[in-house]
Short mmCIF file of C-alpha atoms in Angstrom, two decimals:
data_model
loop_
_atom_site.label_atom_id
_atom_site.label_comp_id
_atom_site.label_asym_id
_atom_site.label_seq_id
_atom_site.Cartn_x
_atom_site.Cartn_y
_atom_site.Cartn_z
CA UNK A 1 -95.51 -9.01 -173.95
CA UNK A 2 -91.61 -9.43 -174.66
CA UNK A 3 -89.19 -7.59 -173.77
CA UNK A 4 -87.96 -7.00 -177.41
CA UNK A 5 -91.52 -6.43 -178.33
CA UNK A 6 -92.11 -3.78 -175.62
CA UNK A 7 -89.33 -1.43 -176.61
CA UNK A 8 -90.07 -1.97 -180.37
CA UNK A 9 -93.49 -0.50 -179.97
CA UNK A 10 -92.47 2.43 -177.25
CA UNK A 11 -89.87 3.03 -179.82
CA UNK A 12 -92.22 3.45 -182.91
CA UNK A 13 -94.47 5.53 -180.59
CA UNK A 14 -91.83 7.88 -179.87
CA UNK A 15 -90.67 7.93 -183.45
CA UNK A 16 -94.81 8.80 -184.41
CA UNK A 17 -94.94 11.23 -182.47
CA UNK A 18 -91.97 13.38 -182.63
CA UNK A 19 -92.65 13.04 -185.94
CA UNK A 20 -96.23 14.73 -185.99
CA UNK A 21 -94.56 17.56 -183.08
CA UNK A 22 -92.11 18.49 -186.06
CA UNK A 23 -94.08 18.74 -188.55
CA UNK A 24 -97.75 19.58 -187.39
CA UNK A 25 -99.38 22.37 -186.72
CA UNK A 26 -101.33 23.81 -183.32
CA UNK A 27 -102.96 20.53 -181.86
CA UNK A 28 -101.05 18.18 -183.86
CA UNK A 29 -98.32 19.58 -182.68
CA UNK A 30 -98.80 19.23 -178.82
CA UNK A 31 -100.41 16.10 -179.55
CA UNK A 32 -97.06 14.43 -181.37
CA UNK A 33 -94.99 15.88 -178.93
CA UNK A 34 -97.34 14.71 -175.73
CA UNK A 35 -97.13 11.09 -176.90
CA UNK A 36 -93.77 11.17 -177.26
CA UNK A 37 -93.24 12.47 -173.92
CA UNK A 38 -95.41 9.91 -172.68
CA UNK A 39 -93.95 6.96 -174.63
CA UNK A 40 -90.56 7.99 -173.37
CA UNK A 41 -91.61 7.97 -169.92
CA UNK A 42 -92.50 4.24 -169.97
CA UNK A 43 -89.93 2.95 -172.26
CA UNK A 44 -87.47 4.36 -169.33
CA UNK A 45 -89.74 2.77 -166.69
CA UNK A 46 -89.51 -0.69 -168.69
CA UNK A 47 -85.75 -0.89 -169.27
CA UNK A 48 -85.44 0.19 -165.75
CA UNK A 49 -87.50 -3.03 -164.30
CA UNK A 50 -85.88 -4.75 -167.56
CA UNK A 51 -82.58 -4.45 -166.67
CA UNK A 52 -83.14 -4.48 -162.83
CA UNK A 53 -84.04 -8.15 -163.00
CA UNK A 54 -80.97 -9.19 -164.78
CA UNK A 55 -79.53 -12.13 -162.54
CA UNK A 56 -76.66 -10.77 -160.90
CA UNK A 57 -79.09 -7.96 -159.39
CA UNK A 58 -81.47 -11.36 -158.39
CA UNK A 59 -81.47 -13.28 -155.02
CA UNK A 60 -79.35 -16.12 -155.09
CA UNK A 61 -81.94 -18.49 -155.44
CA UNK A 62 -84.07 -19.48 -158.05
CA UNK A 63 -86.85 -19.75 -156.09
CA UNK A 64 -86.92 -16.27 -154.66
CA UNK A 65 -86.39 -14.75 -158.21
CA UNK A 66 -89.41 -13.31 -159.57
CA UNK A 67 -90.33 -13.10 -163.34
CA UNK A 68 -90.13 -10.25 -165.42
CA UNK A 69 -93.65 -8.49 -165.73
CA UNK A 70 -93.63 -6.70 -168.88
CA UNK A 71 -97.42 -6.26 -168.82
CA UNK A 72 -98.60 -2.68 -169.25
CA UNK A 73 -100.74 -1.00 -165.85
CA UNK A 74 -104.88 -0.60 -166.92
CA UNK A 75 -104.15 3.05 -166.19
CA UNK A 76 -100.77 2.86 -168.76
CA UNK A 77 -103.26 1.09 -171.45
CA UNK A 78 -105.53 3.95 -171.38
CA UNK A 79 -104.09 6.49 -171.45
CA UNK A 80 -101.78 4.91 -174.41
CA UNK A 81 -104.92 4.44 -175.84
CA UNK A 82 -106.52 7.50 -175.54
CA UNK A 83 -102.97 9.76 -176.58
CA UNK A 84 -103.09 6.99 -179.96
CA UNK A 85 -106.79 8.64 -180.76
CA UNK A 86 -105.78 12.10 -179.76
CA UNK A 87 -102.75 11.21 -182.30
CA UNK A 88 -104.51 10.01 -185.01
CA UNK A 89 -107.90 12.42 -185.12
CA UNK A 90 -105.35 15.30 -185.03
CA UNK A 91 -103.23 13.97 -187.89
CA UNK A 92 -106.38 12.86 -189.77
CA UNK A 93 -107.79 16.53 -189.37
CA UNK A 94 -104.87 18.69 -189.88
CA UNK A 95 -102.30 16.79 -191.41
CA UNK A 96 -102.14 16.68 -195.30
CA UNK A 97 -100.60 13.70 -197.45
CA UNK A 98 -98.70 11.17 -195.38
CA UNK A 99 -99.84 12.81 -191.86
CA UNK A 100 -103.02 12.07 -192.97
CA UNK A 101 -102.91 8.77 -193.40
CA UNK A 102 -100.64 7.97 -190.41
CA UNK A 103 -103.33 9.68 -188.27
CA UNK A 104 -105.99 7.27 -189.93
CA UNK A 105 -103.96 4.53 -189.35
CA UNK A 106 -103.17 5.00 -185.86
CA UNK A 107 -107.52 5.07 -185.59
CA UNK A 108 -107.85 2.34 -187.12
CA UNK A 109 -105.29 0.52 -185.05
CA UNK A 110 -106.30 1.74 -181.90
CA UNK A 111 -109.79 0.90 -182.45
CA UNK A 112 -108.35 -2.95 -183.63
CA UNK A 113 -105.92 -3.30 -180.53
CA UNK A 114 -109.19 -2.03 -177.96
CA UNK A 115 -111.77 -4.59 -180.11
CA UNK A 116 -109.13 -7.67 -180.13
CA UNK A 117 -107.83 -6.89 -176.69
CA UNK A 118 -112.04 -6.86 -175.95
CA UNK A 119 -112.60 -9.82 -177.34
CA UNK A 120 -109.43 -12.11 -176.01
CA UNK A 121 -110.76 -11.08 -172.14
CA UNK A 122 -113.81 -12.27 -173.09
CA UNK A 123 -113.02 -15.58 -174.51
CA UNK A 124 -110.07 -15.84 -171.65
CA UNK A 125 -113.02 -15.40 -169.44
CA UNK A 126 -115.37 -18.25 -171.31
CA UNK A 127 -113.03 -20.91 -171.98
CA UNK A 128 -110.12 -20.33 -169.94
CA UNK A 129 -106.77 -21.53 -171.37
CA UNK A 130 -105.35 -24.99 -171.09
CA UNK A 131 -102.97 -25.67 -168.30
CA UNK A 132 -102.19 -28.52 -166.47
CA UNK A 133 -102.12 -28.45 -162.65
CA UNK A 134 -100.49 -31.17 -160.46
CA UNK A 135 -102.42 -31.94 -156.48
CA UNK A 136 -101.44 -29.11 -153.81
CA UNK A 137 -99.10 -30.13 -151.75
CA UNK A 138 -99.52 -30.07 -148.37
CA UNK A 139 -103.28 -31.31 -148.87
CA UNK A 140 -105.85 -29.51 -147.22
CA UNK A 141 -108.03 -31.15 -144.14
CA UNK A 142 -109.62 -33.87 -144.83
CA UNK A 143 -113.63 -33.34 -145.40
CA UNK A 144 -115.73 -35.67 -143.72
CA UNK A 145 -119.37 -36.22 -143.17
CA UNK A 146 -121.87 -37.87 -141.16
CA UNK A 147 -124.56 -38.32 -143.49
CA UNK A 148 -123.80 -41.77 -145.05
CA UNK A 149 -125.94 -44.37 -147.14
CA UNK A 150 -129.37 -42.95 -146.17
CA UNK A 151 -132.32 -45.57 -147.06
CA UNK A 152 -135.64 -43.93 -147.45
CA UNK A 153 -138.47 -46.74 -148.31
CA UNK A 154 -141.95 -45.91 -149.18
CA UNK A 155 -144.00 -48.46 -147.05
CA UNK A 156 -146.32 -50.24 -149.46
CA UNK A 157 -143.90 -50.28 -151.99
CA UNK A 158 -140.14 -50.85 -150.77
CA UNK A 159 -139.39 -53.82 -148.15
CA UNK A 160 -138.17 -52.05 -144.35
CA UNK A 161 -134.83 -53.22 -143.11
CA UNK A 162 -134.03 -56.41 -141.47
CA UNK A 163 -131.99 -56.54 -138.12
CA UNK A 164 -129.13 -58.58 -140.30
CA UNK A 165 -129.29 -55.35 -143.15
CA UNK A 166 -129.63 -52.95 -140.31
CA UNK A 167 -126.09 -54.41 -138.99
CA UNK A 168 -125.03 -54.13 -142.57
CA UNK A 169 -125.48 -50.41 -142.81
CA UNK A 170 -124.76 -49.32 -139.37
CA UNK A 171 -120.56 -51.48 -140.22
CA UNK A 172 -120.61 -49.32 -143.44
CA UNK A 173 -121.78 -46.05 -142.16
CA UNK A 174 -118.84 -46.21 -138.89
CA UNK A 175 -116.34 -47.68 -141.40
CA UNK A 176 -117.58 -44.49 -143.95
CA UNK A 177 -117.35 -41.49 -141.04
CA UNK A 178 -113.18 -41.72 -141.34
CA UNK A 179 -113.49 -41.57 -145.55
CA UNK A 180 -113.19 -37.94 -147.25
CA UNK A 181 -116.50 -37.20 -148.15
CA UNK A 182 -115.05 -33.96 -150.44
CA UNK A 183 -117.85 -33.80 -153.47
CA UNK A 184 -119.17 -37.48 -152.28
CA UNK A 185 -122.84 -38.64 -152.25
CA UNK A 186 -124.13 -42.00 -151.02
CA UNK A 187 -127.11 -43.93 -150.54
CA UNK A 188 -128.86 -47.21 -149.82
CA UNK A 189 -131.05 -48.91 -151.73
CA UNK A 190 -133.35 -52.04 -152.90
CA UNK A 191 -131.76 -53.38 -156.61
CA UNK A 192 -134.28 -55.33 -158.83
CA UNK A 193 -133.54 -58.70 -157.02
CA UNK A 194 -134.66 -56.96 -153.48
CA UNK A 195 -131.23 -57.00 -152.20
CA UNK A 196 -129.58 -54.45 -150.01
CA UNK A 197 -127.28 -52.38 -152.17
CA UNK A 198 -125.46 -49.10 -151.46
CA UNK A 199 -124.00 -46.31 -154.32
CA UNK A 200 -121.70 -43.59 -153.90
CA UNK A 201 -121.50 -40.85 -156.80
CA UNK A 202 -118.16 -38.79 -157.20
CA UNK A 203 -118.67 -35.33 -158.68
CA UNK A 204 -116.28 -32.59 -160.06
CA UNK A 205 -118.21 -31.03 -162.94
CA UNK A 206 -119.66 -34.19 -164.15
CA UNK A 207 -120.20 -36.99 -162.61
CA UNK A 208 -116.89 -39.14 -162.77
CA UNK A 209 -117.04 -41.93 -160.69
CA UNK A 210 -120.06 -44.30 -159.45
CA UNK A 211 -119.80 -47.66 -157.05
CA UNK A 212 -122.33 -49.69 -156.51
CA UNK A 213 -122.23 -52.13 -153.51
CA UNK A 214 -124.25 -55.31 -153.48
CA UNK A 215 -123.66 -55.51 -149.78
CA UNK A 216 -124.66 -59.18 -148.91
CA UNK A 217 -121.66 -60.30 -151.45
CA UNK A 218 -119.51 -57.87 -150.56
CA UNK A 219 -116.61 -58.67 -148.32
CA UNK A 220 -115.13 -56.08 -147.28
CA UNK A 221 -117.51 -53.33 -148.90
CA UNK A 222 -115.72 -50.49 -146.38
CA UNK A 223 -112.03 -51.34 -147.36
CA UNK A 224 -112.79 -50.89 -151.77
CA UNK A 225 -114.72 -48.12 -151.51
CA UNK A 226 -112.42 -46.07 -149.07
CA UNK A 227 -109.57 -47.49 -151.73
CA UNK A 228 -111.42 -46.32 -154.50
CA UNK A 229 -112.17 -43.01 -153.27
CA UNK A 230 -108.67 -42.20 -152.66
CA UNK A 231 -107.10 -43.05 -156.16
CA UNK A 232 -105.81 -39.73 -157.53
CA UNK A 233 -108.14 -38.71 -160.39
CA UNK A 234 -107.31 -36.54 -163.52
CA UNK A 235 -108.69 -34.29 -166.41
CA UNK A 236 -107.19 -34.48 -169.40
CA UNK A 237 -107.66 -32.07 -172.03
CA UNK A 238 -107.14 -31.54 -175.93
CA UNK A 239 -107.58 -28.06 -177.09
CA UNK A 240 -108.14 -26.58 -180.74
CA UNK A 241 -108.44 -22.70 -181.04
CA UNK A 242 -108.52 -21.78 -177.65
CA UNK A 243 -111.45 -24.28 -177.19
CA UNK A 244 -111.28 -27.55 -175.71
CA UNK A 245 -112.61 -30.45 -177.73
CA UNK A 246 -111.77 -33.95 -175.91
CA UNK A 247 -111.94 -34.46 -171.94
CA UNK A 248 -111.44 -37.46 -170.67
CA UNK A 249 -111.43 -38.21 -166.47
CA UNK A 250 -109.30 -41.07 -166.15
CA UNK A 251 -107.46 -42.81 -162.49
CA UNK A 252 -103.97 -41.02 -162.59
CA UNK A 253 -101.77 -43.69 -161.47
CA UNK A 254 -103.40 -46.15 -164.19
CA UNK A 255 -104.91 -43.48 -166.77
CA UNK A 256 -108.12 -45.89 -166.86
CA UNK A 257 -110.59 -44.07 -167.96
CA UNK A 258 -113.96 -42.73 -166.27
CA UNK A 259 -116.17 -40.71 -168.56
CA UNK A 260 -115.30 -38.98 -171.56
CA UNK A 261 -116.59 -36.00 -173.80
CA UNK A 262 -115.95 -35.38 -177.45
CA UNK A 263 -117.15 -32.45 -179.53
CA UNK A 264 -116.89 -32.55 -183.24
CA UNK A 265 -117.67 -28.84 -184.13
CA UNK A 266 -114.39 -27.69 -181.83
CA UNK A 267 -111.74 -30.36 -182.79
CA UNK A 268 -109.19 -30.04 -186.02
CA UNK A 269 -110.71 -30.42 -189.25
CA UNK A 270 -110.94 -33.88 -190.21
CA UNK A 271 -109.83 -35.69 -186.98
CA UNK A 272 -113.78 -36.44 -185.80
CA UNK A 273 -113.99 -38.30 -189.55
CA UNK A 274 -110.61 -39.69 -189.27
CA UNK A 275 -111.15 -41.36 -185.83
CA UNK A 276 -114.63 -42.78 -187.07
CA UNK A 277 -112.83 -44.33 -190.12
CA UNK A 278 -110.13 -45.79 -188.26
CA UNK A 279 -112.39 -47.79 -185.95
CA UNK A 280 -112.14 -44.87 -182.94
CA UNK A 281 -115.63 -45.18 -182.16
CA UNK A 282 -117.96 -46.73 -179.76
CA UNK A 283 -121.58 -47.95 -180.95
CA UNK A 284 -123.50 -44.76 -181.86
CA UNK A 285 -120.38 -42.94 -182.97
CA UNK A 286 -118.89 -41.49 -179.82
CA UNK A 287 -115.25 -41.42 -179.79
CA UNK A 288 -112.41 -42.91 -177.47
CA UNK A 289 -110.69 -40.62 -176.34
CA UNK A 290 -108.11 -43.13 -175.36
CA UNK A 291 -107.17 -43.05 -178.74
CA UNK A 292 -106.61 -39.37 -179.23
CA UNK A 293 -102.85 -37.87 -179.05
CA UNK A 294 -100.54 -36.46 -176.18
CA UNK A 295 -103.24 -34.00 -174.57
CA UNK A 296 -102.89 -30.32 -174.22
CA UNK A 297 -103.46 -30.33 -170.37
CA UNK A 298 -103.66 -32.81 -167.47
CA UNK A 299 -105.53 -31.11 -164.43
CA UNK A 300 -105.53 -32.95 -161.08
CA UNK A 301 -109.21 -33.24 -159.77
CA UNK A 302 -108.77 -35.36 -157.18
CA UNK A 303 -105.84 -36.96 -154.46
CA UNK A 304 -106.57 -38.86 -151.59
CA UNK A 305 -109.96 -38.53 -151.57
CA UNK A 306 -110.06 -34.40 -151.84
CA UNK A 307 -111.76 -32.46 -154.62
CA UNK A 308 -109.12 -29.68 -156.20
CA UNK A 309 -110.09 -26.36 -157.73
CA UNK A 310 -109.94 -26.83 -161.42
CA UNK A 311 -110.33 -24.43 -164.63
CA UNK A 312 -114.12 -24.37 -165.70
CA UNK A 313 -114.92 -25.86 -168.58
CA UNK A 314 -117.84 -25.64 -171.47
CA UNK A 315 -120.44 -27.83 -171.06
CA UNK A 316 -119.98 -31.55 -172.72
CA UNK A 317 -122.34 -34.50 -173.33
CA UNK A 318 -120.52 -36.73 -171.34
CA UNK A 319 -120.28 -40.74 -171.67
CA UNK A 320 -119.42 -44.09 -169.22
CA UNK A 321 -115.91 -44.80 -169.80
CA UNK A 322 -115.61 -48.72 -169.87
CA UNK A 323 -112.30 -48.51 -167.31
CA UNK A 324 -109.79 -48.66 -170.10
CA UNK A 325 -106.28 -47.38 -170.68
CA UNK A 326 -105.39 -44.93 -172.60
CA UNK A 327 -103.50 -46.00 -176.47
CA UNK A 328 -100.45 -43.24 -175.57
CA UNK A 329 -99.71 -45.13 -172.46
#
């Protein structure tokens, strides 16, 4: 809440109910003039944090000066809550003319400001709001694991490794034990030709990055995937009413982009139809996101191979990304 805001409303509280203790009757009365009390109380708390964090009472520094907190305590909220009922049942039941309908407006108010203040944690709880996060900084320790590019065969069916494929595997998975490993999975298998091959799949909440290694023409398989798996990763995010309706994972340093997810029903009227007629769409009618405006949020997921907490999202039908660049860029 605002400053401003915050002593306009104590203010009209005060006014209410000194109002209703001068000119009520038995409850009304000590109800008016409780509130008031009340009110006053925490208007005198507020402009005393209020004007204790003007800047000459601040550290020198920005960075040890602490933003002003104008939000009320649970405890404050309630019991503002329960005095507004108290106010407006006893000027609805013994006031006459204008008390009366004061008292069933402040009901009908309270009982707004509880349901919308209800429903907001709710949704804040869902969705989240967009915000854009940059890596930590220091990074955390590096994750690492020993459990690299297992090949299971089913004799019968798949061929058993050679001696030369054996070497293959045994480079990669020494090479692999000083990668980060944060959110990583990896395996080895036989592609449709019968070759040795080897995938690694990234994941945050979707998959966002998969490699596939035809080791016999790879290389230097070790060196691109440890590459890879370091390049800083983002989410980016366009939000309509509180709900987001684009994400796109894309490399940060290039904005190339990974997968994608687009969701009609949430975005601005008219933009899913506008995109399609414009030529924003792949086969089948899934947009590019690539084309879509300055987002809303850019989240870092990933930095030197390490997985970052990020803000949850709803769940999207996400698509491939074919690796391009974004049209803003």
């Amino acid at each position: 809440m605002k400053p401003w805001a915050f002593v306009a409303v104590m203010l009209g509280f005060i006014a209410a109910g000194t109002w209703l203790a001068v000119t009520g009757d038995g409850v009304a009365r000590w109800v008016g003039g409780g509130g008031a009390a009340f009110f006053a109380v925490g208007l005198v708390y507020g402009l005393r944090d209020l004007l204790g964090s003007r800047p000459e009472r601040q550290p020198a520094t920005a960075e040890d000066r602490a933003p002003v907190d104008m939000t009320p305590k649970p405890w404050m909220l309630l019991v503002g809550v329960l005095l507004l009922v108290g106010f407006g049942v006893a000027a609805t039941v013994f006031g006459e003319g204008r008390a009366r309908w004061l008292g069933v407006g402040a009901l009908a108010g309270a009982a707004f400001g509880t349901a919308s203040t209800a429903w907001k944690q709710r949704a804040d709880r869902r969705w989240g709001r967009p915000r854009s996060t940059v890596a930590p900084d220091p990074l955390p320790a590096e994750l690492r694991s020993d459990e690299w590019f297992g090949y299971e065969w089913e004799p019968g069916v798949d061929q058993p490794l050679t001696a030369a494929e054996e070497d293959l595997l045994d480079a990669l998975y020494i090479a692999a034990r000083s990668w980060p490993a944060d959110h990583v999975e990896s395996y080895a298998y036989r592609d449709d030709d019968g070759g040795l091959a080897a995938g690694i799949h990234v994941r945050d909440q979707t998959e966002i990055l998969e490699i596939r290694l035809r080791l016999a023409e790879e290389e230097n398989p070790g060196g691109r995937v440890e590459q890879t798996l370091r390049r800083p990763v983002n989410r980016v995010e366009w939000w309509h009413r509180d709900r987001p309706y684009a994400v796109r994972y894309e490399f940060a340093d290039t904005t190339e982009g990974l997968v994608e997810a687009f969701e009609a029903q949430w975005a601005p009227s008219g933009l899913h139809d506008e995109l399609i007629r414009t030529g924003r769409a792949r086969n089948g009618g899934w947009i590019q996101t690539a084309a879509l405006s300055e987002p809303d949020a850019v989240v870092a997921v990933r930095a030197d191979g390490r997985q970052f907490e990020t803000p949850p999202l709803p769940d999207f039908l996400w698509y491939q990304c074919p690796l391009e660049r974004r049209a803003t860029d």
